[in-house]
Short mmCIF file of C-alpha atoms and ligand atoms in Angstrom, two decimals:
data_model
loop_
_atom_site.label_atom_id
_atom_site.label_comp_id
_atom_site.label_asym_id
_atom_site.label_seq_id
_atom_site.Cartn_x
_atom_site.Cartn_y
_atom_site.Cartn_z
CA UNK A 1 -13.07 -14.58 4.09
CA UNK A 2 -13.42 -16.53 0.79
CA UNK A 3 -11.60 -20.22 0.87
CA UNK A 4 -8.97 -20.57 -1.70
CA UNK A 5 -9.15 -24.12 -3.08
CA UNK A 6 -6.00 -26.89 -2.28
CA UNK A 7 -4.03 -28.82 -4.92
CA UNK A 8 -3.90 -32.92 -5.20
CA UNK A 9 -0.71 -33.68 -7.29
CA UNK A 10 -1.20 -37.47 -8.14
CA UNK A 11 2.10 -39.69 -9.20
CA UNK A 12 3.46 -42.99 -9.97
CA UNK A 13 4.90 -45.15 -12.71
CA UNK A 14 3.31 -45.35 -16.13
CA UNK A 15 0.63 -47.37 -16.53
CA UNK A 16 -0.17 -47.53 -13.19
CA UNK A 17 -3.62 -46.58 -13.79
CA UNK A 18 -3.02 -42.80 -12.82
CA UNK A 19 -5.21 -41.47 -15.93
CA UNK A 20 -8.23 -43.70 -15.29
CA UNK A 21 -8.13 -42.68 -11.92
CA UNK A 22 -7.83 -39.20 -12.43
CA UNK A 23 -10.39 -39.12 -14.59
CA UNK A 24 -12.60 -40.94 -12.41
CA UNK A 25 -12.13 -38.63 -9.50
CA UNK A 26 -12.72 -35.48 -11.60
CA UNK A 27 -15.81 -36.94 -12.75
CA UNK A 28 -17.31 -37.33 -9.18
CA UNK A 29 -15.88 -34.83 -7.51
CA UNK A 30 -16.08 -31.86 -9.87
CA UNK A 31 -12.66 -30.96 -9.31
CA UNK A 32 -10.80 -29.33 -11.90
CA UNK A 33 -8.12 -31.09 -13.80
CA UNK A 34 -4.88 -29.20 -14.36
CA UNK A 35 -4.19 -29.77 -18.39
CA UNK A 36 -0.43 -30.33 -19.19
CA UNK A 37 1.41 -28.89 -22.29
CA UNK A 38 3.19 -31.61 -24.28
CA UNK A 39 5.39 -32.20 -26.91
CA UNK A 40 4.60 -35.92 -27.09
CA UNK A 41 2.09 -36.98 -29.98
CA UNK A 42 -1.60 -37.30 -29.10
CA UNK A 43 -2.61 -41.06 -28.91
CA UNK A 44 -5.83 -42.30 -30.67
CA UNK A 45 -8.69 -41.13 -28.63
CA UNK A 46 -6.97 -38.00 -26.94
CA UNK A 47 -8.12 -34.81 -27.75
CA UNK A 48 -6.37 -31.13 -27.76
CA UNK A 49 -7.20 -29.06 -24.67
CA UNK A 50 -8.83 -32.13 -22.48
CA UNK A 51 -5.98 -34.80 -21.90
CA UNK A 52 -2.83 -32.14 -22.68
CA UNK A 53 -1.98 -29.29 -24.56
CA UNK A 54 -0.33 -30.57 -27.85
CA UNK A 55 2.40 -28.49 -28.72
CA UNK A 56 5.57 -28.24 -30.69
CA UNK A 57 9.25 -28.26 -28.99
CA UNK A 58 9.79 -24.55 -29.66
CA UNK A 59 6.35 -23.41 -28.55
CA UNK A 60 7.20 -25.44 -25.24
CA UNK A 61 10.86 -23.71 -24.63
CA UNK A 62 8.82 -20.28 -25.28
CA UNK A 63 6.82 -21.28 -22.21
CA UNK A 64 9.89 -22.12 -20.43
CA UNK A 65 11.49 -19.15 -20.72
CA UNK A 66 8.66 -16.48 -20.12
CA UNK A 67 8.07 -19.05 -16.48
CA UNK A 68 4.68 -19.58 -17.21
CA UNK A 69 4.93 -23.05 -16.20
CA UNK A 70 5.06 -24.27 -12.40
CA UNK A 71 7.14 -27.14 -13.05
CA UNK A 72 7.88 -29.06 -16.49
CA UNK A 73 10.46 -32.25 -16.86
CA UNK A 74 11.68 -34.25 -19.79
CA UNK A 75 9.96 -37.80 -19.49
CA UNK A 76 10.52 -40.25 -22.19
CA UNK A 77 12.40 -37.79 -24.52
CA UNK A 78 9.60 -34.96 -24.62
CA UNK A 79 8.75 -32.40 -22.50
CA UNK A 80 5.67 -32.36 -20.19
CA UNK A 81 4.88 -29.31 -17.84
CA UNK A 82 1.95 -27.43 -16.04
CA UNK A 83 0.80 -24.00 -16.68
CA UNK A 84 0.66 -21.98 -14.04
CA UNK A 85 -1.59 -19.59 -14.83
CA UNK A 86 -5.26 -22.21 -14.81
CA UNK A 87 -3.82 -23.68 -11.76
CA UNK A 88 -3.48 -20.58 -9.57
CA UNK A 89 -6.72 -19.28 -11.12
CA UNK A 90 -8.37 -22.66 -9.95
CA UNK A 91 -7.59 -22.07 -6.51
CA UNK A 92 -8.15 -18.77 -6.52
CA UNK A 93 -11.58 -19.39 -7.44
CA UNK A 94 -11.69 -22.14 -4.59
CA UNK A 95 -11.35 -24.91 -6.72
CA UNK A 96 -9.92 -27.88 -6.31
CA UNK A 97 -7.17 -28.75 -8.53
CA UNK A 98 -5.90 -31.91 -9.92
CA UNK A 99 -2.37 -32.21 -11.05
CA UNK A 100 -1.34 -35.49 -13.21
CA UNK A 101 2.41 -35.47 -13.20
CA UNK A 102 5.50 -37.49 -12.87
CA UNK A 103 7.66 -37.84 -9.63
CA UNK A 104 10.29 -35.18 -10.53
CA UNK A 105 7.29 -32.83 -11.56
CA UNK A 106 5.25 -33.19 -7.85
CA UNK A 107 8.92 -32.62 -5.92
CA UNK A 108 9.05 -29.49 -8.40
CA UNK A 109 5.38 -28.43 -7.38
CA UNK A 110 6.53 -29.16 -3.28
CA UNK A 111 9.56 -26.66 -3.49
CA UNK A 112 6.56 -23.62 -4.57
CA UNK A 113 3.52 -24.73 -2.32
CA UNK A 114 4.53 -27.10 0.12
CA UNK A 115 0.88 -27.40 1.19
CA UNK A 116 -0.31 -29.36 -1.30
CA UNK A 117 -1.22 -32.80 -0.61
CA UNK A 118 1.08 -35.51 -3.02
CA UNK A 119 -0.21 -38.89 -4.07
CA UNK A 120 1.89 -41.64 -5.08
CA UNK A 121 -0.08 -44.52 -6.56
CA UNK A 122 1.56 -47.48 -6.85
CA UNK A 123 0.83 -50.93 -8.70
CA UNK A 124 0.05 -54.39 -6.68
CA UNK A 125 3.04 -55.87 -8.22
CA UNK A 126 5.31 -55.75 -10.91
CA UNK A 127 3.36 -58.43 -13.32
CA UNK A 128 0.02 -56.61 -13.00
CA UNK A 129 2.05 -53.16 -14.31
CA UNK A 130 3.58 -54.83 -17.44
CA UNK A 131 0.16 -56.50 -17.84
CA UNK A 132 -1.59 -52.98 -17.70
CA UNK A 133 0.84 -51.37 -19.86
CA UNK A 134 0.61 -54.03 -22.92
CA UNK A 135 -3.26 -54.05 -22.21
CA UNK A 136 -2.82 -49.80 -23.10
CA UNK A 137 -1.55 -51.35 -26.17
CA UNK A 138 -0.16 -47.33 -26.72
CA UNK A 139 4.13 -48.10 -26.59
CA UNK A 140 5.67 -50.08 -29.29
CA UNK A 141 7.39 -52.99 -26.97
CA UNK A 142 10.70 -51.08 -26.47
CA UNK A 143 8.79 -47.87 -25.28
CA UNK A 144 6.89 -50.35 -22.85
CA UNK A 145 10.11 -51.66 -21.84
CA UNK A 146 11.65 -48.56 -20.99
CA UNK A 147 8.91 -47.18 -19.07
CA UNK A 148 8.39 -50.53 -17.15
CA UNK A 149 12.21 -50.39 -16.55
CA UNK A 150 12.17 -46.97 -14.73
CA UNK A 151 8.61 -47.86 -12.69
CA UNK A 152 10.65 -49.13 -9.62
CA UNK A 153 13.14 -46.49 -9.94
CA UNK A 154 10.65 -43.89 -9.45
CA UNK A 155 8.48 -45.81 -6.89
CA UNK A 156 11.94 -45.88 -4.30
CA UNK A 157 12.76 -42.18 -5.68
CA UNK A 158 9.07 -40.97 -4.61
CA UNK A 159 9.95 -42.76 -1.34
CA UNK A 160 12.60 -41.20 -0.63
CA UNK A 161 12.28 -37.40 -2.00
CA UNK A 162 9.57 -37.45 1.59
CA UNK A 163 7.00 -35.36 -1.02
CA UNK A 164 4.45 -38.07 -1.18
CA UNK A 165 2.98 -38.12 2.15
CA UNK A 166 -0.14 -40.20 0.77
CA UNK A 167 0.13 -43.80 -0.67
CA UNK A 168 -2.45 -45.33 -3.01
CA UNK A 169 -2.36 -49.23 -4.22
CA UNK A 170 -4.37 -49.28 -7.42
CA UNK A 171 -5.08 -53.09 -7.20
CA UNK A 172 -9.07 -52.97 -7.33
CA UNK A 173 -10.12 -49.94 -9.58
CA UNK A 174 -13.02 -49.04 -7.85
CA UNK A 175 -11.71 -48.91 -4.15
CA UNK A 176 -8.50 -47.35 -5.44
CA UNK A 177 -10.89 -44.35 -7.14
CA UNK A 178 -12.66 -43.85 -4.10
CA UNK A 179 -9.70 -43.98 -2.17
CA UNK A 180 -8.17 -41.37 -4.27
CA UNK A 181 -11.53 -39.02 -4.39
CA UNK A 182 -11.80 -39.29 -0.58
CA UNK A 183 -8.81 -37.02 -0.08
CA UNK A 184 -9.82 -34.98 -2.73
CA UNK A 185 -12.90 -34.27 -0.88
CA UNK A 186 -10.94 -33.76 2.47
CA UNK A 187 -11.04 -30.21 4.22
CA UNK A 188 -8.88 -27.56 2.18
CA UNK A 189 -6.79 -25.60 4.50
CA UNK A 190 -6.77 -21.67 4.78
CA UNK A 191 -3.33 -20.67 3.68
P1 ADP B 201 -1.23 -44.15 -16.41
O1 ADP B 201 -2.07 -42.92 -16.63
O2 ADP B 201 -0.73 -44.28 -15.00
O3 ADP B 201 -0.12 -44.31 -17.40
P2 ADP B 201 -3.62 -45.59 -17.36
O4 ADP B 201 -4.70 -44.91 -16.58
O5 ADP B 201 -3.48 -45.28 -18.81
O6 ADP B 201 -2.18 -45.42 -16.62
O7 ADP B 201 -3.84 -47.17 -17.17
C1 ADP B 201 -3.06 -48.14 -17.86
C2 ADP B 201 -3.95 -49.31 -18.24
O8 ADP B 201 -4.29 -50.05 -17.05
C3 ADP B 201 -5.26 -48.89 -18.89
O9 ADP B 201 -5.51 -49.77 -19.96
C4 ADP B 201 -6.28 -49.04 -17.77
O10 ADP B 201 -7.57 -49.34 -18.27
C5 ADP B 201 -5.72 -50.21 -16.95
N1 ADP B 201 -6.04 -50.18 -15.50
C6 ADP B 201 -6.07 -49.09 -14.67
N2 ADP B 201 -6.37 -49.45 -13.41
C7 ADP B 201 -6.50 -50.79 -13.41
C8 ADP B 201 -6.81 -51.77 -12.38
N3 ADP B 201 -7.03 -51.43 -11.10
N4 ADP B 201 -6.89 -53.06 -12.75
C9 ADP B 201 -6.67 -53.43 -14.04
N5 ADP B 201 -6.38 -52.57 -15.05
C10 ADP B 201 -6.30 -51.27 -14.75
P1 5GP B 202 1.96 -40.18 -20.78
O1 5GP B 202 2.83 -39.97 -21.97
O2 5GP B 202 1.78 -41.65 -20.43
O3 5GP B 202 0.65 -39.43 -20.85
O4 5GP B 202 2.72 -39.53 -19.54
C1 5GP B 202 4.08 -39.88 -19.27
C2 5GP B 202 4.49 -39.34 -17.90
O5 5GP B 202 4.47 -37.90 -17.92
C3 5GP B 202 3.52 -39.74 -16.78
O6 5GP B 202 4.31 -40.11 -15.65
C4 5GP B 202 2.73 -38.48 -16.52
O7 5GP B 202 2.26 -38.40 -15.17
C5 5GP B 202 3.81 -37.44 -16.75
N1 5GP B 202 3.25 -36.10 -16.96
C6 5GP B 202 2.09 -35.75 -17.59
N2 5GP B 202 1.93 -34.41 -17.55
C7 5GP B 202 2.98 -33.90 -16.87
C8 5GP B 202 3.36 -32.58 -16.48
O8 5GP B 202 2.71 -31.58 -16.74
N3 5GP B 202 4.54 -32.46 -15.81
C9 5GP B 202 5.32 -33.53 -15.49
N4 5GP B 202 6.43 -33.29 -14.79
N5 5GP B 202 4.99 -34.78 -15.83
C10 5GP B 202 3.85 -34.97 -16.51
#
């Protein structure tokens, strides 16, 4: 019997430290990193095909409406969402497979494979997220605002939505990484 791979949806507020993270794991674990479509504009440094899929709003709807995407939401005024097909592939090959998305995204991803294992990573306080965000230098001040101003709101909403059944505090990188690869690495189950 050949062992289909599991999927890791990791969550939390922006600027939480969720890429850097991510990126970390899939370095030293070799899993495979699930590339999101976006409408939103690349920022300096991020590069078509490896951090999303840059694509125009009609391209995106297109997607929508022939369901090739397993979830998509509308975060920050554009629209974000994960093709199916490298996912299922992923898994079908075994893989491991890394999904990067926003709260409403992973309770999306829960309702079709309940199986999956969802990590909410959340910030040591509320300071060291505003800190991290203006450090990312990426949001003019009222896009930091208004991404700082929903953190909490998603945090409790997480909570509650009973998805997230693992909890990561990303106050030391390092430990938070290896926190965050160690249930990457963890037993996949036979569905
Ligand atoms: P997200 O993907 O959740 O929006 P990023 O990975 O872009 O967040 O991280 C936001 C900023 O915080 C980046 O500048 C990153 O280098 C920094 N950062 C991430 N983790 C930590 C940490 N544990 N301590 C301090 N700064 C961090
Ligand atoms: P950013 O613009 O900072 O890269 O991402 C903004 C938010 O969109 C983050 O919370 C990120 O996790 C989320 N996001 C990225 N890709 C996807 C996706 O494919 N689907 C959903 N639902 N959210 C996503």
């Amino acid at each position: 019997m050949s062992k289909r791979g599991k999927l890791v949806v990791v969550t939390g507020p922006s600027g939480v430290g969720k890429s850097t993270i991510v990126g970390e794991v899939v370095r030293r674990t070799g899993a495979a990193f699930s590339v999101s479509a976006t409408t939103r504009p690349a920022r300096p440094g991020e590069v078509e095909g490896r951090e999303y899929q840059f694509i125009d709003e009609a391209t995106f709807e297109g997607m929508i409406q022939r369901d090739e995407l397993l979830e998509w939401a509308k975060v920050y005024g554009c629209y974000y969402g994960t093709p199916s097909a490298p996912v299922r592939q992923g898994i079908e090959a075994g893989r491991t497979v890394i999904l990067e998305i926003d709260v409403e995204g992973g309770k999306q991803v829960h309702r079709h494979m309940p199986e999956a294992t969802f990590v909410l990573i959340e910030p040591p306080s509320a300071d060291a997220l505003a800190h991290r965000l203006t450090g990312r230098g990426s949001e003019t001040s009222q896009k930091r605002q208004e991404r700082l101003a929903k953190a909490d709101e998603e945090i409790a909403a997480a909570k509650a939505s009973g998805v997230y059944n693992r909890s990561v505090v990303n106050d030391d990188l390092e430990a938070a990484i290896e926190q965050v690869a160690a249930i990457v690495r963890e037993e996949s189950i036979d569905t």
